[in-house]
XYZ file of C-alpha atoms in Angstrom:
609
model
C 95.704 115.051 129.355
C 93.677 111.884 128.694
C 92.191 111.950 132.209
C 91.077 115.560 131.845
C 89.453 114.842 128.475
C 87.707 111.800 129.940
C 86.186 114.151 132.471
C 84.746 116.170 129.585
C 83.410 113.483 127.232
C 83.537 110.236 129.223
C 86.091 107.459 129.539
C 84.799 105.510 126.536
C 85.363 108.450 124.174
C 89.074 109.013 124.735
C 91.904 106.774 123.525
C 95.568 107.140 124.409
C 97.163 103.685 124.055
C 99.974 103.485 121.502
C 98.337 100.830 119.316
C 95.180 102.889 118.833
C 97.075 106.154 118.340
C 99.235 104.708 115.557
C 96.076 104.109 113.538
C 95.560 107.894 113.531
C 99.142 108.651 112.495
C 98.528 108.490 108.735
C 96.082 109.463 106.017
C 96.338 109.026 102.227
C 99.433 111.238 102.126
C 103.007 109.887 102.445
C 103.435 111.472 105.895
C 103.026 110.119 109.414
C 102.620 111.958 112.730
C 101.222 110.404 115.903
C 98.807 112.214 118.260
C 99.056 112.120 122.036
C 95.352 111.436 122.409
C 92.201 111.034 120.284
C 88.848 112.259 121.557
C 85.364 111.607 120.135
C 82.932 114.452 120.888
C 79.185 114.009 120.565
C 78.132 117.660 120.705
C 79.283 121.225 120.179
C 79.419 121.603 123.962
C 81.979 118.774 124.089
C 84.088 120.509 121.441
C 83.919 123.832 123.295
C 85.327 122.288 126.471
C 88.036 120.384 124.565
C 89.152 123.529 122.736
C 89.124 125.652 125.906
C 91.318 123.105 127.680
C 93.708 122.905 124.723
C 93.968 126.677 124.413
C 94.595 127.210 128.130
C 97.383 124.624 128.042
C 98.680 125.473 124.541
C 98.060 121.926 123.289
C 97.668 121.494 119.502
C 94.306 120.236 118.256
C 93.533 118.730 114.854
C 89.972 118.075 113.600
C 89.575 114.779 111.725
C 86.809 113.341 109.577
C 87.442 110.038 107.801
C 91.209 110.352 107.305
C 90.976 110.577 103.499
C 93.192 113.645 103.069
C 95.984 113.182 100.521
C 97.971 116.200 101.732
C 98.452 115.411 105.425
C 95.859 118.009 106.438
C 94.568 115.920 109.347
C 97.909 114.718 110.711
C 99.044 116.071 114.112
C 102.368 117.553 113.068
C 102.989 118.881 116.588
C 101.322 115.997 118.421
C 98.472 116.942 120.727
C 94.767 116.139 120.442
C 92.939 114.749 117.434
C 89.229 115.572 117.574
C 87.588 112.738 115.640
C 84.089 113.668 114.439
C 83.038 110.134 113.488
C 80.350 110.138 116.191
C 78.970 113.584 115.316
C 77.339 112.254 112.165
C 73.681 113.268 112.189
C 71.512 114.901 109.560
C 69.910 117.283 112.038
C 67.310 118.803 109.742
C 66.188 118.826 106.106
C 64.038 121.757 104.973
C 62.715 120.830 101.508
C 60.828 124.114 101.096
C 64.030 126.108 101.637
C 66.339 123.701 99.757
C 68.653 123.451 102.790
C 69.844 120.885 105.310
C 71.690 121.158 108.619
C 74.246 118.431 109.306
C 76.988 117.522 111.738
C 80.565 117.425 110.362
C 81.013 113.650 110.702
C 78.255 112.682 108.262
C 79.670 110.643 105.346
C 78.851 112.131 101.923
C 77.280 109.012 100.382
C 75.159 108.500 103.496
C 74.048 112.134 103.366
C 72.980 111.833 99.733
C 71.113 108.593 100.466
C 69.146 110.484 103.124
C 68.541 113.519 100.892
C 67.327 111.291 98.046
C 64.240 110.517 100.145
C 63.276 114.167 99.627
C 64.302 114.291 95.947
C 67.490 116.319 96.581
C 71.257 115.866 96.591
C 74.423 117.670 97.667
C 76.307 118.089 94.356
C 80.055 118.132 95.243
C 81.212 114.574 94.557
C 84.829 113.670 95.418
C 86.049 110.169 94.603
C 86.237 109.465 98.327
C 82.453 109.888 98.738
C 81.979 106.384 100.250
C 84.180 107.489 103.172
C 84.738 111.267 103.268
C 82.808 113.516 105.634
C 81.146 116.874 105.131
C 83.433 118.427 107.749
C 86.497 117.304 105.828
C 85.008 118.610 102.590
C 84.394 122.002 104.189
C 87.925 122.183 105.579
C 89.525 121.520 102.173
C 86.843 122.955 99.855
C 86.556 119.558 98.195
C 84.755 119.136 94.886
C 85.346 116.078 92.674
C 83.836 115.154 89.346
C 80.902 117.603 89.247
C 82.780 120.881 89.748
C 82.526 122.151 86.152
C 78.744 122.467 86.392
C 78.041 122.524 90.114
C 81.139 124.142 91.587
C 82.959 123.210 94.786
C 81.893 122.743 98.403
C 82.032 126.500 99.070
C 79.267 127.025 96.482
C 76.936 124.785 98.499
C 77.589 125.905 102.075
C 75.369 128.707 103.360
C 76.513 128.816 106.966
C 78.650 127.236 109.665
C 78.848 126.744 113.393
C 82.503 127.122 114.371
C 84.268 126.798 117.710
C 87.032 129.422 117.808
C 90.426 128.887 119.444
C 89.273 130.496 122.707
C 86.226 128.224 122.922
C 83.681 130.784 121.746
C 80.999 129.539 119.330
C 80.523 131.539 116.125
C 77.541 131.098 113.813
C 77.893 132.365 110.261
C 75.490 132.699 107.340
C 71.751 132.361 106.778
C 69.468 129.898 104.935
C 69.081 132.338 102.039
C 70.276 132.314 98.440
C 72.066 135.650 98.647
C 73.231 138.063 101.296
C 75.397 141.154 101.491
C 75.629 141.559 105.238
C 79.210 142.255 106.171
C 82.229 140.072 105.505
C 81.354 136.579 104.288
C 82.818 134.731 107.267
C 81.433 131.403 106.070
C 83.757 131.510 103.086
C 86.723 132.451 105.284
C 86.529 129.151 107.153
C 85.885 126.965 104.100
C 89.193 125.618 102.805
C 91.107 126.742 105.907
C 91.962 123.133 106.877
C 90.907 123.619 110.484
C 93.556 126.291 111.098
C 91.063 129.051 111.989
C 88.343 127.200 113.895
C 86.683 123.840 114.473
C 83.521 123.293 112.423
C 80.716 121.627 114.409
C 77.673 122.199 112.184
C 77.116 122.931 108.487
C 74.160 124.601 106.756
C 74.019 123.145 103.243
C 72.301 124.297 100.079
C 70.638 121.443 98.164
C 69.832 120.751 94.513
C 66.923 118.737 93.062
C 68.013 115.370 91.668
C 68.098 115.782 87.854
C 65.258 114.117 85.981
C 67.522 112.543 83.381
C 71.186 111.538 83.284
C 73.373 110.155 80.532
C 76.933 108.801 80.595
C 79.144 109.170 77.504
C 82.451 107.429 76.759
C 84.987 108.170 74.031
C 88.572 107.146 73.292
C 91.583 108.817 71.656
C 94.922 107.728 70.236
C 96.745 110.437 72.225
C 96.073 111.748 75.719
C 96.751 115.341 74.655
C 94.187 114.851 71.882
C 91.646 113.964 74.563
C 92.689 117.092 76.460
C 92.070 119.228 73.391
C 88.658 117.581 72.952
C 87.737 118.593 76.499
C 88.435 122.248 75.724
C 86.505 122.158 72.438
C 83.472 120.454 73.993
C 83.327 123.117 76.696
C 83.699 125.913 74.143
C 80.745 124.465 72.203
C 78.490 125.524 75.070
C 77.997 122.103 76.634
C 77.999 122.083 80.443
C 78.790 118.525 81.509
C 77.751 117.495 85.003
C 80.996 115.518 85.095
C 83.862 115.017 82.667
C 86.818 112.803 83.521
C 89.996 112.169 81.575
C 92.141 109.038 82.042
C 95.373 107.951 80.391
C 96.086 104.383 79.261
C 97.655 103.334 82.573
C 94.552 104.399 84.483
C 92.166 102.919 81.936
C 93.925 99.555 81.960
C 93.863 99.416 85.775
C 90.119 100.074 86.139
C 89.447 97.708 83.239
C 91.330 95.002 85.126
C 89.770 95.669 88.536
C 86.168 96.151 87.407
C 86.145 94.008 84.239
C 84.675 96.857 82.194
C 85.754 95.520 78.806
C 86.628 98.995 77.500
C 89.077 99.472 74.601
C 92.670 100.113 75.680
C 93.719 103.467 74.198
C 96.012 106.330 75.185
C 93.206 108.706 76.116
C 89.749 108.101 77.575
C 86.947 110.516 78.449
C 83.899 109.579 80.491
C 81.333 112.308 81.000
C 77.865 112.816 82.393
C 75.130 115.118 81.141
C 72.075 115.852 83.257
C 68.852 117.837 83.047
C 65.691 117.116 81.088
C 65.793 114.348 78.488
C 65.395 116.886 75.695
C 68.197 119.194 76.875
C 70.558 116.282 77.502
C 70.015 114.780 74.042
C 70.548 118.182 72.460
C 73.911 118.427 74.277
C 74.713 114.853 73.237
C 74.495 115.842 69.561
C 76.946 118.698 70.114
C 79.346 116.504 72.106
C 79.352 113.809 69.427
C 79.938 116.338 66.653
C 82.937 117.908 68.426
C 84.341 114.555 69.559
C 84.384 113.144 66.036
C 86.073 116.283 64.721
C 88.756 115.744 67.356
C 89.320 112.126 66.297
C 87.352 110.295 69.005
C 87.002 106.530 68.614
C 84.322 104.174 69.969
C 81.920 106.961 70.932
C 79.112 105.516 73.078
C 76.439 106.633 75.514
C 74.017 105.071 77.973
C 71.125 106.275 80.086
C 70.917 102.978 81.957
C 71.555 103.889 85.634
C 73.170 100.505 86.346
C 75.653 100.820 83.474
C 76.453 104.397 84.443
C 76.964 103.446 88.086
C 79.445 100.758 87.068
C 81.563 103.305 85.161
C 81.464 105.977 87.860
C 82.182 103.488 90.638
C 85.272 102.396 88.711
C 86.382 106.010 88.295
C 85.983 106.725 92.014
C 88.078 103.673 92.880
C 90.862 104.593 90.448
C 93.406 106.056 92.871
C 93.543 103.154 95.343
C 93.359 100.742 92.382
C 96.657 102.120 91.042
C 98.365 100.032 93.745
C 97.997 97.115 91.327
C 100.414 98.590 88.785
C 103.596 97.085 90.258
C 104.373 95.139 93.441
C 106.338 97.135 95.983
C 105.551 100.429 94.235
C 103.283 103.042 95.784
C 101.514 106.176 94.633
C 103.026 109.255 96.284
C 100.521 112.149 96.117
C 102.658 115.286 96.098
C 102.047 117.136 92.811
C 98.702 115.483 92.174
C 96.117 118.272 92.307
C 96.931 121.315 90.130
C 94.320 123.236 88.180
C 94.974 125.046 84.893
C 92.759 127.243 82.690
C 90.745 125.125 80.246
C 92.701 126.592 77.329
C 95.889 125.153 78.865
C 94.680 121.563 79.420
C 96.209 120.114 76.250
C 99.554 121.874 76.772
C 99.771 120.948 80.452
C 99.165 117.275 79.660
C 101.955 117.297 77.075
C 104.299 118.926 79.588
C 103.447 116.404 82.320
C 104.083 113.518 79.934
C 107.448 114.977 78.899
C 108.527 115.378 82.531
C 107.593 111.779 83.362
C 109.473 110.496 80.308
C 112.527 112.576 81.241
C 112.802 110.965 84.688
C 111.523 107.509 83.789
C 108.951 107.545 86.596
C 105.599 105.743 86.327
C 103.186 108.659 86.170
C 99.500 108.000 85.470
C 97.578 111.152 84.570
C 93.859 111.638 85.072
C 91.593 114.356 86.327
C 88.395 116.335 86.404
C 89.089 117.628 82.948
C 86.101 119.932 82.510
C 87.421 122.290 85.191
C 91.125 121.936 84.346
C 91.852 119.940 87.505
C 94.500 117.368 86.547
C 96.094 114.675 88.692
C 99.625 113.891 87.451
C 100.547 111.182 89.958
C 103.892 109.508 90.640
C 104.356 105.820 91.452
C 107.748 104.774 92.798
C 109.653 102.180 94.784
C 109.699 103.944 98.177
C 112.879 102.110 99.220
C 114.832 103.481 96.249
C 116.524 106.837 97.101
C 117.207 107.529 93.429
C 113.511 107.303 92.602
C 112.646 109.533 95.574
C 115.036 112.188 94.279
C 113.651 111.932 90.752
C 110.119 112.227 92.100
C 110.964 115.413 94.010
C 112.514 116.922 90.878
C 109.392 115.950 88.935
C 107.222 117.615 91.551
C 109.177 120.855 91.198
C 108.908 120.798 87.392
C 105.195 119.955 87.429
C 104.486 122.973 89.617
C 106.687 125.119 87.367
C 104.436 124.106 84.467
C 101.304 124.894 86.476
C 102.511 128.349 87.499
C 103.758 129.107 83.991
C 100.322 128.235 82.627
C 98.575 130.512 85.172
C 97.274 127.627 87.247
C 96.712 126.894 90.949
C 98.783 124.459 93.039
C 95.673 122.812 94.416
C 92.157 122.610 93.055
C 90.388 120.577 95.736
C 92.792 118.844 98.139
C 94.374 121.854 99.833
C 97.945 122.670 100.861
C 98.269 120.688 104.094
C 101.835 119.463 104.493
C 102.389 118.298 100.917
C 102.442 121.646 99.150
C 104.002 123.776 101.881
C 107.339 124.226 100.008
C 105.466 125.955 97.171
C 102.986 128.020 99.205
C 105.110 131.185 99.300
C 105.759 131.066 95.559
C 102.081 130.545 94.755
C 100.568 132.981 97.263
C 103.190 135.716 97.524
C 102.188 138.432 100.005
C 98.856 136.676 100.350
C 100.592 134.184 102.640
C 101.543 137.029 104.997
C 97.910 138.161 105.118
C 96.834 134.575 105.848
C 99.330 134.495 108.727
C 97.883 137.735 110.121
C 94.383 136.272 110.045
C 95.653 133.113 111.708
C 97.368 135.108 114.464
C 94.229 137.159 115.103
C 91.939 134.130 115.393
C 94.409 131.711 116.992
C 97.043 133.675 118.952
C 98.355 130.562 120.726
C 98.717 128.646 117.463
C 96.846 125.559 118.677
C 94.617 124.993 115.623
C 96.177 122.424 113.282
C 99.733 123.828 113.400
C 102.318 123.016 110.750
C 99.916 123.340 107.812
C 99.469 125.580 104.767
C 102.773 127.409 105.309
C 101.205 129.423 108.138
C 104.008 128.751 110.621
C 106.601 126.705 108.738
C 107.547 126.514 105.060
C 109.258 123.114 104.984
C 108.154 119.486 105.142
C 111.606 117.843 105.090
C 111.636 115.373 107.952
C 112.566 111.885 106.692
C 111.450 110.247 109.956
C 107.896 111.317 109.185
C 107.554 109.619 105.811
C 105.194 106.661 106.121
C 107.253 104.423 103.847
C 110.640 105.167 105.454
C 110.269 102.177 107.785
C 110.569 99.736 104.862
C 114.347 100.240 104.944
C 114.393 98.287 108.228
C 113.413 95.121 106.336
C 116.313 95.057 103.899
C 117.234 91.416 103.276
C 114.199 90.032 105.146
C 112.339 88.659 102.135
C 109.223 87.216 103.808
C 108.650 90.206 106.073
C 109.219 92.574 103.152
C 106.741 90.687 100.977
C 104.113 90.946 103.708
C 104.894 94.644 104.181
C 104.459 95.193 100.435
C 100.950 93.746 100.704
C 100.202 96.170 103.554
C 101.491 99.235 101.722
C 99.265 98.469 98.749
C 96.614 99.925 101.039
C 96.246 103.596 100.084
C 94.211 104.128 103.274
C 91.183 105.275 101.254
C 88.773 104.211 104.001
C 86.207 102.574 101.693
C 86.252 99.593 104.091
C 85.004 101.671 107.032
C 81.410 101.526 105.802
C 81.304 97.709 105.628
C 83.455 96.649 108.591
C 81.160 95.365 111.382
C 83.665 95.925 114.175
C 84.451 99.472 113.027
C 80.728 100.234 112.784
C 80.309 99.075 116.380
C 83.385 100.656 117.991
C 84.060 103.563 115.521
C 87.753 103.370 116.445
C 90.376 102.901 113.714
C 92.168 100.018 115.457
C 88.869 98.116 115.323
C 88.550 98.459 111.555
C 90.164 96.911 108.488
C 92.216 99.984 107.563
C 93.629 100.309 111.074
C 94.569 96.629 111.169
C 96.426 96.890 107.859
C 98.316 99.958 109.113
C 99.231 98.150 112.329
C 100.510 95.121 110.419
C 102.881 97.400 108.494
C 104.091 99.051 111.691
C 104.526 95.653 113.388
C 106.551 94.225 110.502
C 108.775 97.311 110.425
C 109.275 97.302 114.225
C 107.430 100.548 114.897
C 105.053 98.765 117.276
C 105.749 95.717 119.443
C 103.551 92.729 120.234
C 101.201 93.531 123.107
C 97.838 92.680 124.598
C 96.417 95.829 123.011
C 97.649 94.728 119.586
C 96.191 91.259 120.091
C 92.779 92.724 120.837
C 92.845 94.731 117.600
C 93.193 91.530 115.568
C 91.127 89.170 117.717
C 88.065 91.377 117.386
C 88.098 90.992 113.587
C 85.274 88.660 112.481
C 87.163 87.732 109.265
C 83.903 88.330 107.376
C 85.786 89.534 104.280
C 83.437 92.457 103.569
C 86.441 94.786 103.466
C 87.972 92.763 100.631
C 84.787 93.084 98.589
C 85.092 96.883 98.497
C 88.908 97.148 98.434
C 89.838 98.548 94.984
C 93.353 96.987 94.776
C 92.080 93.708 96.247
C 94.392 93.609 99.264
C 94.359 90.216 100.977
C 93.193 91.646 104.277
C 92.056 88.331 105.737
C 95.539 86.897 105.096
C 97.063 89.916 106.854
C 94.805 89.310 109.867
C 95.648 85.597 110.041
C 99.408 86.253 109.733
C 99.240 88.788 112.551
C 97.273 86.449 114.796
C 99.923 83.754 114.300
C 102.758 86.206 114.929
C 101.163 87.405 118.149
C 100.407 83.860 119.322
C 104.049 82.896 118.789
C 104.995 85.775 121.082
C 102.564 84.575 123.754
C 99.638 86.888 123.021
C 96.661 84.561 122.710
C 92.962 85.127 123.250
C 92.302 84.005 126.863
C 89.274 81.936 125.809
C 91.282 80.145 123.118
C 94.128 79.617 125.556
C 91.842 78.106 128.214
C 90.216 75.851 125.632
C 93.595 74.606 124.427
C 94.829 73.990 127.968
C 91.682 72.035 128.832
C 92.041 69.878 125.718
C 95.654 69.128 126.661
C 94.581 68.264 130.205
C 91.375 66.341 129.558
C 91.565 65.419 125.878
C 89.081 66.443 123.231
C 85.732 65.969 124.981
C 83.911 66.431 121.685
C 85.410 63.142 120.513
C 83.920 61.215 123.447
C 80.560 59.484 123.592
C 77.707 61.474 125.133
C 77.674 59.920 128.631
C 81.414 60.319 129.435
C 81.313 63.774 127.893
C 78.567 64.812 130.306
C 80.484 63.540 133.322
C 83.575 65.439 132.222
C 81.544 68.589 131.677
C 80.317 68.382 135.276
C 83.895 67.979 136.488
C 84.873 71.103 134.555
C 82.088 73.062 136.207
C 79.229 72.563 133.757
C 75.599 72.014 134.763
């Protein structure tokens, strides 16, 4: 398989060694599945040939962006080929007069917006993973983030797509126009389909002008449900916030600690953004303040200083990976973390989520994009404790019961993937059968991202494919377990990808900080053995520490690298240059400690000029 793919894209754009593949076996979800090969296309033509080969040989293919899915959407559940779009990352065209841009799927959102800012525009959907996530991934899951209440989701800002179908044919959908009524809207069919209907290779985006004025508002409440009620009342007052986030005390205390914000510690916290003209924003500010005070808000403040606002929103975006700081050895398991309820049900849903967490005694921070009813009731557990696993699964069931009872959706922006498969039938009913018919029509061989969305299987129960299951192998090994705990604090958010010099050069996960942390966990838990390939992954690290500067939970990545280098050296895997230097010192002594003349003679003997 690897040899055939090398014939399509070139030898340097296919990886099949075990060490490299393991770095593609996980995302931000609790699942792990390893591909047989990873290929890096540079054009639609490359993708066409890859897909044709896979279809002819009935080999599964999975499109991948930055690996920031929290539902397992980009994991190869049936093995096969991962198509990594990291190298298809161009902004192909910006048309300011039409308010559109054409981009490749591998472009990172923050990088896209930096480019669009030169023209005075931006792409409004704004997930917390914007420093890492790609437009292709956003299209496949219909991602949104903090701005959905005013600006909508990804599907509201995509006008057309280029898609490679399962048989290798290229389909172009949509037009660069504001409205159209020309047949079925095929663009919308592919958005949110998680790569199960086709492989997206180009995206036609609608753009918005950057607002002239922005303001960030903060307010605090004695009860989280009180904050939830305030959200509803502010929206009913006619205010349309550009962003409106709700955090409970656990979340607030974590971001306060990580980013030194100095905010009051209260049970409920709302941070919101208003945008538009200065006059319209200040008019909305008056209404927000009036409603907030009626609802019992404390410490109501606002700022239009871009630097102060950026500090708050950066902290909010880093919240999820920062939650790793709550308790050593505990991890956030994103299973029931993305429901959406009607805005009238926000207060009641929050109360229900809090009652469920109290019933089971599970650490459960709650936060979310409150203005659109998208809440994130997360669960943080000791992954080695079976009792906590069982409680968590019961909590998940009860959380979704609450969501369905309150007329909500299982997922607002993350998708179904693997995580929510057990609840897909209940949520979709006969709609799931129609989805399966569409899937069969477009992908008769079932090669496109199989095992997702309940399209071919309705279970996820395979304990061998839980990322944290390997910790049980370290029972009683205190030092190894402590090191593994440091590795699993990594939520695999990918923020480090943008600052890692070796990842930027190679664009392969095993050459980046995230990949090296994953490999250290697998090495400690005996999933991967010492090898020359593993040594190269760690030796290529420059130990610059840039990854640690952007790592929300502050993982000691440099320590992880140094530990791994020592472990590998003890097993005989040493950089050949270092080994030769050491052997020469043992044989000839330290020439750098000699006077200049003898040193020169020795250098000649060793082959120097």
